[in-house]
PDB file of C-alpha atoms and ligand atoms in Angstrom:
ATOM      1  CA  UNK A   1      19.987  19.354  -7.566  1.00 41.00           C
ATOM      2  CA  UNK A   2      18.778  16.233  -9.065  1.00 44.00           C
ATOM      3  CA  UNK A   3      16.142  14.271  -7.113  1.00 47.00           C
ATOM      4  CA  UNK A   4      17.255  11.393  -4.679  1.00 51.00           C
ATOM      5  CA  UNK A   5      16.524   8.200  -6.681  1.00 59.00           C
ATOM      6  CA  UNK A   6      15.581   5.496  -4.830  1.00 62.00           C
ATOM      7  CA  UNK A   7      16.977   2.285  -6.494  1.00 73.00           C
ATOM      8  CA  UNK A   8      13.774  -0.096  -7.840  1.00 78.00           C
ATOM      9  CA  UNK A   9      13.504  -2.888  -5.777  1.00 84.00           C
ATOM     10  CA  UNK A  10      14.954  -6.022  -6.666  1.00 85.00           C
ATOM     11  CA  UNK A  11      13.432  -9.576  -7.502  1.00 85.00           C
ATOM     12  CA  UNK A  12      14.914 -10.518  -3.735  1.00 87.00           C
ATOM     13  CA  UNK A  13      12.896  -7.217  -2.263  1.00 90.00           C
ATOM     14  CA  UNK A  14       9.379  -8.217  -4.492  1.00 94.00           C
ATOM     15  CA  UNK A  15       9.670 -11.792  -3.576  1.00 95.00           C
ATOM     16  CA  UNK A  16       8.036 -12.241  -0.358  1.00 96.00           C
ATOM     17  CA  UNK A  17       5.135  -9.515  -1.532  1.00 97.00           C
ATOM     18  CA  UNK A  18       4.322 -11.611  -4.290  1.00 97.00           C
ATOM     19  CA  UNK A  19       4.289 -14.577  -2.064  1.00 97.00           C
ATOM     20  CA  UNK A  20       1.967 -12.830  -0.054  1.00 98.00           C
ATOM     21  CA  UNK A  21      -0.400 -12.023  -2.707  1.00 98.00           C
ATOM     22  CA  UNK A  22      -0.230 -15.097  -4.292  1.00 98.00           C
ATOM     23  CA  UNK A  23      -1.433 -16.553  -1.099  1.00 98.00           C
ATOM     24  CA  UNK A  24      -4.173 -14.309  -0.703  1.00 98.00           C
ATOM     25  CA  UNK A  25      -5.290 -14.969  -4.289  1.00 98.00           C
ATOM     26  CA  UNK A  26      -5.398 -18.455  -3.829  1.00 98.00           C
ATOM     27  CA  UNK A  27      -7.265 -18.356  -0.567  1.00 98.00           C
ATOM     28  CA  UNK A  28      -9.903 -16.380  -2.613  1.00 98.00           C
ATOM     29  CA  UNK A  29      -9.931 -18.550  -5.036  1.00 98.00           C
ATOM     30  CA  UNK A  30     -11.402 -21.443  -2.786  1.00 97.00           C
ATOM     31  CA  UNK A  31     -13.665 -18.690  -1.111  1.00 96.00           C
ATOM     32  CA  UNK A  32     -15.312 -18.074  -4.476  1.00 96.00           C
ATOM     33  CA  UNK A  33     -15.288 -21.992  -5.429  1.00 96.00           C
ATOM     34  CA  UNK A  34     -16.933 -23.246  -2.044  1.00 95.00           C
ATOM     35  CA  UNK A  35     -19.441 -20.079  -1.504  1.00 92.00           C
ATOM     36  CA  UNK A  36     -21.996 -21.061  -4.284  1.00 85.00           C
ATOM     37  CA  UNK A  37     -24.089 -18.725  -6.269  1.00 85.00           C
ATOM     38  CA  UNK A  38     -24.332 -15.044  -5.088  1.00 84.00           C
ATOM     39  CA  UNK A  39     -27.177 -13.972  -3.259  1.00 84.00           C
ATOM     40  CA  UNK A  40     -27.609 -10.442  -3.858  1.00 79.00           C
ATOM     41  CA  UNK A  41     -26.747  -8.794  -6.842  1.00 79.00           C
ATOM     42  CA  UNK A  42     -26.474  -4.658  -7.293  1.00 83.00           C
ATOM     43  CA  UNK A  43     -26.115  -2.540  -9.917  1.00 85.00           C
ATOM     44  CA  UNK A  44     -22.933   0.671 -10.361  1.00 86.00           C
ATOM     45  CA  UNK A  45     -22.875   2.827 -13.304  1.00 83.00           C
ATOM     46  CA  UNK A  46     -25.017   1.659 -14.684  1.00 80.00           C
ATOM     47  CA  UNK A  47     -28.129  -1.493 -15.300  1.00 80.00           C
ATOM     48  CA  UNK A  48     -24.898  -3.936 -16.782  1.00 78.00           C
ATOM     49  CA  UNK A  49     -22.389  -2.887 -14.381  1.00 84.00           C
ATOM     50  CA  UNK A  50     -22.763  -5.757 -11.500  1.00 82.00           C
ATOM     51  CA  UNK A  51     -21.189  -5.993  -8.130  1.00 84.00           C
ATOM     52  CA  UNK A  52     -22.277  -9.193  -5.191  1.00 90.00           C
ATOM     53  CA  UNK A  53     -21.668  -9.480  -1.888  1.00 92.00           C
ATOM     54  CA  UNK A  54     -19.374 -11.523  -2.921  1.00 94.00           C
ATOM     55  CA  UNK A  55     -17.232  -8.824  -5.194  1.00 94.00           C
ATOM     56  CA  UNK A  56     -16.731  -7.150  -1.497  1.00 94.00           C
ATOM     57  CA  UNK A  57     -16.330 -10.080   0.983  1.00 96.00           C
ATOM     58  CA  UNK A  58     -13.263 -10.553  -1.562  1.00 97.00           C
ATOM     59  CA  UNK A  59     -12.189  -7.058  -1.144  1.00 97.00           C
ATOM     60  CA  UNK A  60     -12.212  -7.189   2.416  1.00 97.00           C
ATOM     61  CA  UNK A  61     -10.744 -10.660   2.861  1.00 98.00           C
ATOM     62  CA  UNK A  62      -7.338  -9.200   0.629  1.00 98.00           C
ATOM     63  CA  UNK A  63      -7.258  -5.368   2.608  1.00 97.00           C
ATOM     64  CA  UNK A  64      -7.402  -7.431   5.706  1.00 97.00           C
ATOM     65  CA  UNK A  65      -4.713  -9.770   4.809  1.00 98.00           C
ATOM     66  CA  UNK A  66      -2.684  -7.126   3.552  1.00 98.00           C
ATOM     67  CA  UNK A  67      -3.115  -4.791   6.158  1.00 97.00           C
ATOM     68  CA  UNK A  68      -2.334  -7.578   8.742  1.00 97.00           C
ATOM     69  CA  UNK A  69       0.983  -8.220   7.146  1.00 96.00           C
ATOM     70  CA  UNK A  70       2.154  -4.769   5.632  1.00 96.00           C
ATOM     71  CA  UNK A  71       0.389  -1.958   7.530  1.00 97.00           C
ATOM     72  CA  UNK A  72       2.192   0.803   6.097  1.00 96.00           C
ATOM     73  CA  UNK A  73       0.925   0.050   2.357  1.00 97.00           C
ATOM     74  CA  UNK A  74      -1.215   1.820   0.238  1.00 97.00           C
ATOM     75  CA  UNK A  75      -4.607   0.872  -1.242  1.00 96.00           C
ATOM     76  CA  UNK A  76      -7.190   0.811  -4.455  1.00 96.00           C
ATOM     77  CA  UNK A  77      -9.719  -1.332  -5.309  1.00 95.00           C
ATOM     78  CA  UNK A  78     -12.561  -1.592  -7.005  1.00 93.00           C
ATOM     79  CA  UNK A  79     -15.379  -1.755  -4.420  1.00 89.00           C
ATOM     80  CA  UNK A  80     -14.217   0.923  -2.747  1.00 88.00           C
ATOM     81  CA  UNK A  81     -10.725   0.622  -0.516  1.00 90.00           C
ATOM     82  CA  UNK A  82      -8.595   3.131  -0.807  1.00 93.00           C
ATOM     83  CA  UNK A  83      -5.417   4.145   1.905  1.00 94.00           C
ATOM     84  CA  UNK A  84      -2.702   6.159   1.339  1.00 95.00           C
ATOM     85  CA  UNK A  85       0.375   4.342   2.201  1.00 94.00           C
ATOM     86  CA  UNK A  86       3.531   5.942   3.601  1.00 95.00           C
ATOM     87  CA  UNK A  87       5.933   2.624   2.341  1.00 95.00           C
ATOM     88  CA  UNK A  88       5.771   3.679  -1.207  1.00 95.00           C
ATOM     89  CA  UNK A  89       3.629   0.259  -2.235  1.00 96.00           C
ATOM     90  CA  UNK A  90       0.728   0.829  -3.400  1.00 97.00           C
ATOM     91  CA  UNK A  91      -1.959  -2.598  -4.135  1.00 98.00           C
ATOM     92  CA  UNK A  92      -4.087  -2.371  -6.754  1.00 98.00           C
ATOM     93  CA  UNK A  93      -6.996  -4.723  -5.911  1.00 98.00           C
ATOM     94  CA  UNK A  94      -9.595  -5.933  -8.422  1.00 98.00           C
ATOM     95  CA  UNK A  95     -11.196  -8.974  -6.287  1.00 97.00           C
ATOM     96  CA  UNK A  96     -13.602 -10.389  -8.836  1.00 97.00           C
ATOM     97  CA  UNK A  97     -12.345  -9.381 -12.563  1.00 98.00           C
ATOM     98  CA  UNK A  98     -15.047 -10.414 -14.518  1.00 97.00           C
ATOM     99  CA  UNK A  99     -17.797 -10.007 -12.686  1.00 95.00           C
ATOM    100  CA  UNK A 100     -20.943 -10.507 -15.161  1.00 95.00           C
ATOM    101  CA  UNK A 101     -19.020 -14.130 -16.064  1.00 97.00           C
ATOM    102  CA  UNK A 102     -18.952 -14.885 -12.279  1.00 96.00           C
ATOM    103  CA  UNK A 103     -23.181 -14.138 -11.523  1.00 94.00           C
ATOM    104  CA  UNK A 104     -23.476 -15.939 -14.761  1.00 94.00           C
ATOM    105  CA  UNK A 105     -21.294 -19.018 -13.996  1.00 94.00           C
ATOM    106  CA  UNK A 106     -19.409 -18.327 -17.085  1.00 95.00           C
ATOM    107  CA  UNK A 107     -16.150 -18.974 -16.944  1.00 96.00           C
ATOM    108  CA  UNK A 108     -13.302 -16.550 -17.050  1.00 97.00           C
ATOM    109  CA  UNK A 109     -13.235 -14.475 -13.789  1.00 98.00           C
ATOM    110  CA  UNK A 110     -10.051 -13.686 -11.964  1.00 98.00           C
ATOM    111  CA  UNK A 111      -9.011 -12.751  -8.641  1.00 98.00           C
ATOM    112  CA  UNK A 112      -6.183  -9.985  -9.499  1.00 98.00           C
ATOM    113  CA  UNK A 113      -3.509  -8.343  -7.063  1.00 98.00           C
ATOM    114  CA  UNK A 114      -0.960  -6.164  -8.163  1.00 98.00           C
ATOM    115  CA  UNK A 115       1.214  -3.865  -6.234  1.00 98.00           C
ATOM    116  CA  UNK A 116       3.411  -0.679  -7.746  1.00 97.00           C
ATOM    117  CA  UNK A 117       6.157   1.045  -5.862  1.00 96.00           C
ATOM    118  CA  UNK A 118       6.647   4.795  -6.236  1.00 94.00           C
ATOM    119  CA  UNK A 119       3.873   4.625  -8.824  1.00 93.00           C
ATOM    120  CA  UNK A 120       5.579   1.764 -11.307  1.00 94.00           C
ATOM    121  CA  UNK A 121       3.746  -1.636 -11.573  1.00 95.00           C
ATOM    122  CA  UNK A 122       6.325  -4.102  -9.876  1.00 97.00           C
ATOM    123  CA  UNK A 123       4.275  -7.297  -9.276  1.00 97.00           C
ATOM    124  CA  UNK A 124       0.880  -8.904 -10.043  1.00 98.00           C
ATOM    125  CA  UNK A 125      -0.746 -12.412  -9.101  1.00 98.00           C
ATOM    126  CA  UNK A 126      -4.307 -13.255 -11.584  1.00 98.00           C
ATOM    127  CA  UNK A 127      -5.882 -16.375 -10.414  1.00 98.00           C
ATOM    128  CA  UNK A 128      -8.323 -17.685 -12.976  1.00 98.00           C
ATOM    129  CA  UNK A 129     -11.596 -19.227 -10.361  1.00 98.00           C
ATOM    130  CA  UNK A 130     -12.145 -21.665 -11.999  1.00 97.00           C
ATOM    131  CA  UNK A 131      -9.202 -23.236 -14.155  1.00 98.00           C
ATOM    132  CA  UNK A 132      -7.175 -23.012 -11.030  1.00 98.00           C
ATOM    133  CA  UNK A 133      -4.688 -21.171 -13.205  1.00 98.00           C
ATOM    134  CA  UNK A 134      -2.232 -18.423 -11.017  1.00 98.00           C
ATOM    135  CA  UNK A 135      -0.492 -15.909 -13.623  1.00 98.00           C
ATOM    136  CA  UNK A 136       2.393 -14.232 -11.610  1.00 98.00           C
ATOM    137  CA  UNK A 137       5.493 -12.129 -12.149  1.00 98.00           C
ATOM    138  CA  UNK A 138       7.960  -9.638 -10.501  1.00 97.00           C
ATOM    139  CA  UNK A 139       9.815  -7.040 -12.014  1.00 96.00           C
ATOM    140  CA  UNK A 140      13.040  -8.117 -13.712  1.00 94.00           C
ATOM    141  CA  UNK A 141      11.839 -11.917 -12.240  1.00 95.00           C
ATOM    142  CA  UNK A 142       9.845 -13.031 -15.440  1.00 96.00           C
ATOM    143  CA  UNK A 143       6.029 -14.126 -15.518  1.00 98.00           C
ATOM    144  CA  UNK A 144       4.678 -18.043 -14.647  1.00 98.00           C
ATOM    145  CA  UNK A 145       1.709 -19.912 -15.348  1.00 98.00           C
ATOM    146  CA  UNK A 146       1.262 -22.122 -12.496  1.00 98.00           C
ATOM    147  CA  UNK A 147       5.233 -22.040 -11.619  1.00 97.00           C
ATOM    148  CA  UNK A 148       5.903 -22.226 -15.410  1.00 98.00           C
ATOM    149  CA  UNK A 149       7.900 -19.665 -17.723  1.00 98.00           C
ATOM    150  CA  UNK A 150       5.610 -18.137 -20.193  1.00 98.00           C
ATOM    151  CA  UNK A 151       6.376 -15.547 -23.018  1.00 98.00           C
ATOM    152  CA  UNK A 152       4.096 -13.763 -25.520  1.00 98.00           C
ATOM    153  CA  UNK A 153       4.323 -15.631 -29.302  1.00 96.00           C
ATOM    154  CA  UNK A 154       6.285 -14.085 -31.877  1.00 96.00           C
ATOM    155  CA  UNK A 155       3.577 -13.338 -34.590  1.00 97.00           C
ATOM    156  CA  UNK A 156       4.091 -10.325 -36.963  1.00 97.00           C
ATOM    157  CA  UNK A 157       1.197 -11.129 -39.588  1.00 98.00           C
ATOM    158  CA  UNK A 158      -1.777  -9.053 -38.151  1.00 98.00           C
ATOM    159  CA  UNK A 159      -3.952 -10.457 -40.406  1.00 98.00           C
ATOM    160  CA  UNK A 160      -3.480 -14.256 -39.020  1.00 98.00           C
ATOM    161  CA  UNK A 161      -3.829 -12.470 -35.378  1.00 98.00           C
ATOM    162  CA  UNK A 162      -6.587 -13.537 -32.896  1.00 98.00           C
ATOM    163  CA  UNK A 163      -7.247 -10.449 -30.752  1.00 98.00           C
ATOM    164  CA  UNK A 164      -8.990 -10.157 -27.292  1.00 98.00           C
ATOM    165  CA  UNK A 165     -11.386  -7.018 -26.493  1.00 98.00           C
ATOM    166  CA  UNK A 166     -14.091  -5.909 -24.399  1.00 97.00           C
ATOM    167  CA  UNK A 167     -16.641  -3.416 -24.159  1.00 97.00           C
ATOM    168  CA  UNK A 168     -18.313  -0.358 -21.785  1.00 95.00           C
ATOM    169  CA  UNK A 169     -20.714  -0.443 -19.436  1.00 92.00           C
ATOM    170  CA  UNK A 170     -22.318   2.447 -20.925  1.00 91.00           C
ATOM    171  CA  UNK A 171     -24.472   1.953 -24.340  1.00 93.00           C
ATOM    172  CA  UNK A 172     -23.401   5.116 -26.087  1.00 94.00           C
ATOM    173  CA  UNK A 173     -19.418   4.014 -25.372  1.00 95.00           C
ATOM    174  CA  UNK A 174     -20.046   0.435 -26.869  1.00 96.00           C
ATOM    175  CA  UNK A 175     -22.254   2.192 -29.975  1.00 96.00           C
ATOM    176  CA  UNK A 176     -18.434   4.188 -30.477  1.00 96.00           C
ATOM    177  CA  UNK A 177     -16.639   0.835 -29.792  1.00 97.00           C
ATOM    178  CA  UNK A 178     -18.712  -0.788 -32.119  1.00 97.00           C
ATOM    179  CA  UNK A 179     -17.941   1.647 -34.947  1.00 97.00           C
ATOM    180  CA  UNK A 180     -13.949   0.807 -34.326  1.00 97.00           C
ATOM    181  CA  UNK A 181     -14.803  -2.636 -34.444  1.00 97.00           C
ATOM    182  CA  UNK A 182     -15.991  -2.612 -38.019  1.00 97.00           C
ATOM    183  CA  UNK A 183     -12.612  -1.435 -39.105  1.00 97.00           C
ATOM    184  CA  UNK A 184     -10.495  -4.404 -36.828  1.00 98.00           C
ATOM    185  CA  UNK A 185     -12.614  -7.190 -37.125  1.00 98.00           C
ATOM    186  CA  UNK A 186     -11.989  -7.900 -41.107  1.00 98.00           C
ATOM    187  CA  UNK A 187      -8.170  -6.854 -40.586  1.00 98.00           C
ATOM    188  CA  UNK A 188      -7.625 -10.011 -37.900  1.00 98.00           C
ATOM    189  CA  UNK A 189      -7.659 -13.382 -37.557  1.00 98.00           C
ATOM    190  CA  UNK A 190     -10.789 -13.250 -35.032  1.00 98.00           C
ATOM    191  CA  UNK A 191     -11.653 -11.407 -32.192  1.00 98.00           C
ATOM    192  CA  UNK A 192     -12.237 -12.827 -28.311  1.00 98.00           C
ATOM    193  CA  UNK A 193     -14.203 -11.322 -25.691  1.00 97.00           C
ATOM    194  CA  UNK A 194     -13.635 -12.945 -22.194  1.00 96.00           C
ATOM    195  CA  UNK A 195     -14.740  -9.977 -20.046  1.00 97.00           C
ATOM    196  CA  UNK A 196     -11.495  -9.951 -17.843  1.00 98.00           C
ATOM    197  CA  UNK A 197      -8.969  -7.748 -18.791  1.00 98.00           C
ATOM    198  CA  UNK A 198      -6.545  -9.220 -16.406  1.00 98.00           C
ATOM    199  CA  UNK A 199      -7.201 -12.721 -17.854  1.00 98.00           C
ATOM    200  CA  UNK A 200      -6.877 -10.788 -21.385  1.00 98.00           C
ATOM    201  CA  UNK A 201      -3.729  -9.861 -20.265  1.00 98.00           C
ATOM    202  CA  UNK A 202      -2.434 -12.903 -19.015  1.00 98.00           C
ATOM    203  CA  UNK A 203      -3.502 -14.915 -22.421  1.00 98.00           C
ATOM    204  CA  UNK A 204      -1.109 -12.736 -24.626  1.00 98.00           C
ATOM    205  CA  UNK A 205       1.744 -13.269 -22.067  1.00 98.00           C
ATOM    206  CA  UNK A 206       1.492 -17.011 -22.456  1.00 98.00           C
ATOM    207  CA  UNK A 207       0.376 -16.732 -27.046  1.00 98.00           C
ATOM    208  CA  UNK A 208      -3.271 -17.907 -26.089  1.00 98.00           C
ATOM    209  CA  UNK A 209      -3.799 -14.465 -27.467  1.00 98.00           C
ATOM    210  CA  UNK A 210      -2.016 -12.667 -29.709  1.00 98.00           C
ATOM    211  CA  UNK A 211      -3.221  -9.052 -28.795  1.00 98.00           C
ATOM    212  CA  UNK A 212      -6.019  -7.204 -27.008  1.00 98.00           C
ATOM    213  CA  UNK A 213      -6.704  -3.868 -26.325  1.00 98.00           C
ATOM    214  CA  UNK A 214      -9.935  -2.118 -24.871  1.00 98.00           C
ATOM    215  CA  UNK A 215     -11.319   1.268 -23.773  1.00 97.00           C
ATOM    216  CA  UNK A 216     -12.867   2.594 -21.224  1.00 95.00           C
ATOM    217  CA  UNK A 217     -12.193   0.020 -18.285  1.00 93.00           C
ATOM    218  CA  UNK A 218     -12.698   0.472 -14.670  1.00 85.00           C
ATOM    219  CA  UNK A 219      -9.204   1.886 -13.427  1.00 89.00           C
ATOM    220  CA  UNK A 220      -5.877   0.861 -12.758  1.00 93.00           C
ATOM    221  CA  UNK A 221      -7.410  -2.254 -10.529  1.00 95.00           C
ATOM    222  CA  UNK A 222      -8.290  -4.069 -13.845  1.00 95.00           C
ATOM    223  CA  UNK A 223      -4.549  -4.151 -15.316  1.00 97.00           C
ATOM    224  CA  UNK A 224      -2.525  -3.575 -12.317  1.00 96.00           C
ATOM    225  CA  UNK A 225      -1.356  -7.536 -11.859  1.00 98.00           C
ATOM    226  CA  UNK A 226      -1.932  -8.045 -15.661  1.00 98.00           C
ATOM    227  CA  UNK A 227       0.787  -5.473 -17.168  1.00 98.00           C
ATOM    228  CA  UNK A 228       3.077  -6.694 -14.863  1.00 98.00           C
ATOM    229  CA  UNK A 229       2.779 -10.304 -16.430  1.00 98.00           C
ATOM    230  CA  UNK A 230       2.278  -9.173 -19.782  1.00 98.00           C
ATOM    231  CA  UNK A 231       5.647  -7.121 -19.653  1.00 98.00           C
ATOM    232  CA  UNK A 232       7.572  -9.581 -17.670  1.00 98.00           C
ATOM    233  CA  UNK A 233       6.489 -12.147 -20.488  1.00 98.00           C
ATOM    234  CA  UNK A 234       7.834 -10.142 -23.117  1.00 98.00           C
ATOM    235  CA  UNK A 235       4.935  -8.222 -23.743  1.00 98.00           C
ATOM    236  CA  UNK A 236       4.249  -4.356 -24.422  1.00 98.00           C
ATOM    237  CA  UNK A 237       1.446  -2.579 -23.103  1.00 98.00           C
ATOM    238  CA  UNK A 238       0.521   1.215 -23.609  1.00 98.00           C
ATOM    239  CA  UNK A 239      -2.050   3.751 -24.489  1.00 98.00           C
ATOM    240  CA  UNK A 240      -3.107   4.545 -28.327  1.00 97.00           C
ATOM    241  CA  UNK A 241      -0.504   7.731 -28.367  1.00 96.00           C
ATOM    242  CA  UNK A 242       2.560   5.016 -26.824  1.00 97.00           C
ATOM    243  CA  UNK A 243       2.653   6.579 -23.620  1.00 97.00           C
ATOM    244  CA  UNK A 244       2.125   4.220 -20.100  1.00 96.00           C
ATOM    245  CA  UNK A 245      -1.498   2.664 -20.326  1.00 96.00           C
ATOM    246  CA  UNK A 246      -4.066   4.995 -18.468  1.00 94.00           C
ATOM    247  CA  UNK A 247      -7.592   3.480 -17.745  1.00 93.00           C
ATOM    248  CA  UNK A 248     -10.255   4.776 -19.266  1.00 93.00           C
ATOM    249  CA  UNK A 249      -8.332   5.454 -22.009  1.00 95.00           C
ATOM    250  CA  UNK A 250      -7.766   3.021 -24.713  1.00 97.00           C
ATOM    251  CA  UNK A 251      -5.138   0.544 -23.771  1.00 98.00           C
ATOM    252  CA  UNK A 252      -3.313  -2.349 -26.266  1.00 98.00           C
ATOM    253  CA  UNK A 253      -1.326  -5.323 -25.186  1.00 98.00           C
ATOM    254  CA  UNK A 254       1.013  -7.479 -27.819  1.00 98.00           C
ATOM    255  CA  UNK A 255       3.973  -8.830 -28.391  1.00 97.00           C
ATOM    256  CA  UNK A 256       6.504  -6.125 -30.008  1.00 97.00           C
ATOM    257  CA  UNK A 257       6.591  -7.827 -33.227  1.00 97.00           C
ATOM    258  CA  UNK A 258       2.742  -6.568 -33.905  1.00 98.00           C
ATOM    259  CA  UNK A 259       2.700  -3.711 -31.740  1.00 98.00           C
ATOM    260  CA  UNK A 260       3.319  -0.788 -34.037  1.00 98.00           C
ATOM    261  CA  UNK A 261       1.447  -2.026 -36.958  1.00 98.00           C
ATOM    262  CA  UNK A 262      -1.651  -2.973 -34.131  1.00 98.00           C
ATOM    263  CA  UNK A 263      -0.890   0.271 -32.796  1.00 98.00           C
ATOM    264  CA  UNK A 264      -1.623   2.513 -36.662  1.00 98.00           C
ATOM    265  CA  UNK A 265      -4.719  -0.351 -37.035  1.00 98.00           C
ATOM    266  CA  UNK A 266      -6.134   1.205 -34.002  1.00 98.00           C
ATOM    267  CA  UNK A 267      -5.624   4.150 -34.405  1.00 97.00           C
ATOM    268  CA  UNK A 268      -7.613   4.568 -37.724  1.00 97.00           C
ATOM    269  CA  UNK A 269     -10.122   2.481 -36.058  1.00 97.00           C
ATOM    270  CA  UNK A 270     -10.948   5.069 -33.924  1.00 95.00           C
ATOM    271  CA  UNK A 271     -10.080   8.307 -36.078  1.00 93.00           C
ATOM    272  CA  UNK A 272     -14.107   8.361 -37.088  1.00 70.00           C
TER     273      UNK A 272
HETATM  274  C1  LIP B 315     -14.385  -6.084 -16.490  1.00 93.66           C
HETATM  275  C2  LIP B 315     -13.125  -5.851 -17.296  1.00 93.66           C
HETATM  276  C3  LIP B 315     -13.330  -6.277 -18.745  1.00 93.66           C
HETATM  277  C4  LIP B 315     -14.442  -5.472 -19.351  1.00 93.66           C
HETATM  278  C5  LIP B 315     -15.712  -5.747 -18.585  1.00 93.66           C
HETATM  279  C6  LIP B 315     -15.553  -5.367 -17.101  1.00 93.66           C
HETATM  280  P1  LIP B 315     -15.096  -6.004 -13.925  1.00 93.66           P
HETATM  281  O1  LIP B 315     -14.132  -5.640 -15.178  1.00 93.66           O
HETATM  282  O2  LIP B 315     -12.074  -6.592 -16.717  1.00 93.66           O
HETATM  283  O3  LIP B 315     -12.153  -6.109 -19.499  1.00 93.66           O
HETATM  284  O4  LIP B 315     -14.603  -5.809 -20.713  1.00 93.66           O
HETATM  285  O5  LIP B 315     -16.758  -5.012 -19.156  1.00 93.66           O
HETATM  286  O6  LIP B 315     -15.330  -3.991 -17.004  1.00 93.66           O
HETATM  287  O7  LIP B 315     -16.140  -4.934 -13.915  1.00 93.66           O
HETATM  288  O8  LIP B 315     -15.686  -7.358 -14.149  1.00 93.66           O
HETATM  289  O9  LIP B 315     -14.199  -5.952 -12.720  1.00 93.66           O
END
């Protein structure tokens, strides 16, 4: 007997959750731009891996919005809420994406809200703090940069490409990333390290980038919102063996004209 399918929801059925998330995102947004420096900084896995009070009065501020409006949902996010949801939405919730730019004051930190239904990634909103810049897209709706259409460029010479990466939190991981580095650095244009993968993201699904890919990231938080406007722009995103991208594991983003010959640079990157 073959399994009921339920139908994937529509553009009509995602718009008023992306509405909703977009206004949450924004509303954090301000929170982060009007609350000043944070006051008390703590360390996770390890002495580079930050969170701030700040990190989880974000958190708290988008669960409670969310929960207000859609009670039934499911949750993850980064500092720590988690619900299982009997609706079959899931949000995946990274409130400050970037987090060593934001106690810095560097910029390029993101507020990033993305929901899947039945387990597929159907809509994601990254605000970028500080250039006031909202990424969003729905499923079969396309991706916008601040209400605008944006697609991923059509490059196809990896050599003239200007990648985006990022690194672990643990030494002995960034010694191995390091090592892969050596053979993608002199194969590119240039490399870019921003320290959000949602912004990362985001930047190939409008050409500011023309590919990214990293390992061992946080979870499904950090590209839940992003893959959703990556692949509404136009954009592919998977693991190193092609499958669906699974955090930790090694993820790439690009636009299909470089993906497989990325994809085979990669992966002899990181034979050693
Ligand atoms: C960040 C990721 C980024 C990675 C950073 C950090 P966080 O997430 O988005 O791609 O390179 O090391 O993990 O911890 O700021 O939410």
């Amino acid at each position: 007997m073959t399994p009921h399918s339920v139908p994937a929801p529509s553009p009509a059925d995602l718009a008023p959750l992306l509405q909703l998330a977009t206004d949450i995102a924004l509303e954090c947004g301000e929170l982060l731009r009007t609350a000043g420096p944070p006051r008390a900084v703590e360390q996770k896995s390890s002495t580079v891996d930050l969170v701030t009070e700040l990190d989880r009065r974000v958190e708290r501020h988008i669960v409670e919005r969310l929960r207000a409006t859609r009670p039934d949902d499911g949750l993850l996010g980064e500092e720590g809420a988690t619900r299982d949801g009997t609706s079959g939405v899931r949000w995946l919730i990274d409130p400050i994406d970037g987090t060593t730019n934001f106690v810095y004051g560097y910029p390029g930190f993101a507020i990033s809200i993305g929901a899947e239904v039945d387990g597929t990634p159907v809509l994601g909103v990254v605000h970028d703090v500080l250039l006031r810049e909202t990424f969003s897209a729905i499923q079969g709706g396309g991706a916008t940069l601040n209400a605008m259409p944006i697609r991923v460029n059509a490059l196809a010479d990896l050599s003239t490409a200007l990648v985006g990466t990022g690194f672990s939190y643990g030494a002995q991981t960034r010694e191995a990333q390091a090592r892969a580095l050596r053979h993608v650095l002199p194969a590119v244009r240039d490399i870019r390290r921003r320290g959000a993968a949602s912004l990362d993201l985001c930047w190939v699904a409008c050409g500011r980038l023309d590919a990214y890919f990293e390992g061992d990231i946080g979870g499904a938080w950090d590209i839940g919102a992003g893959s959703v406007v990556l692949r509404e722009a136009g954009g592919l995103i998977t693991s190193l063996d092609g499958g669906p991208p699974a955090p930790p594991a090694l993820l790439l983003a690009t636009n299909p004209a470089l993906y497989e010959t990325f994809r085979a640079l990669l992966e002899r990157a990181h034979a050693d």
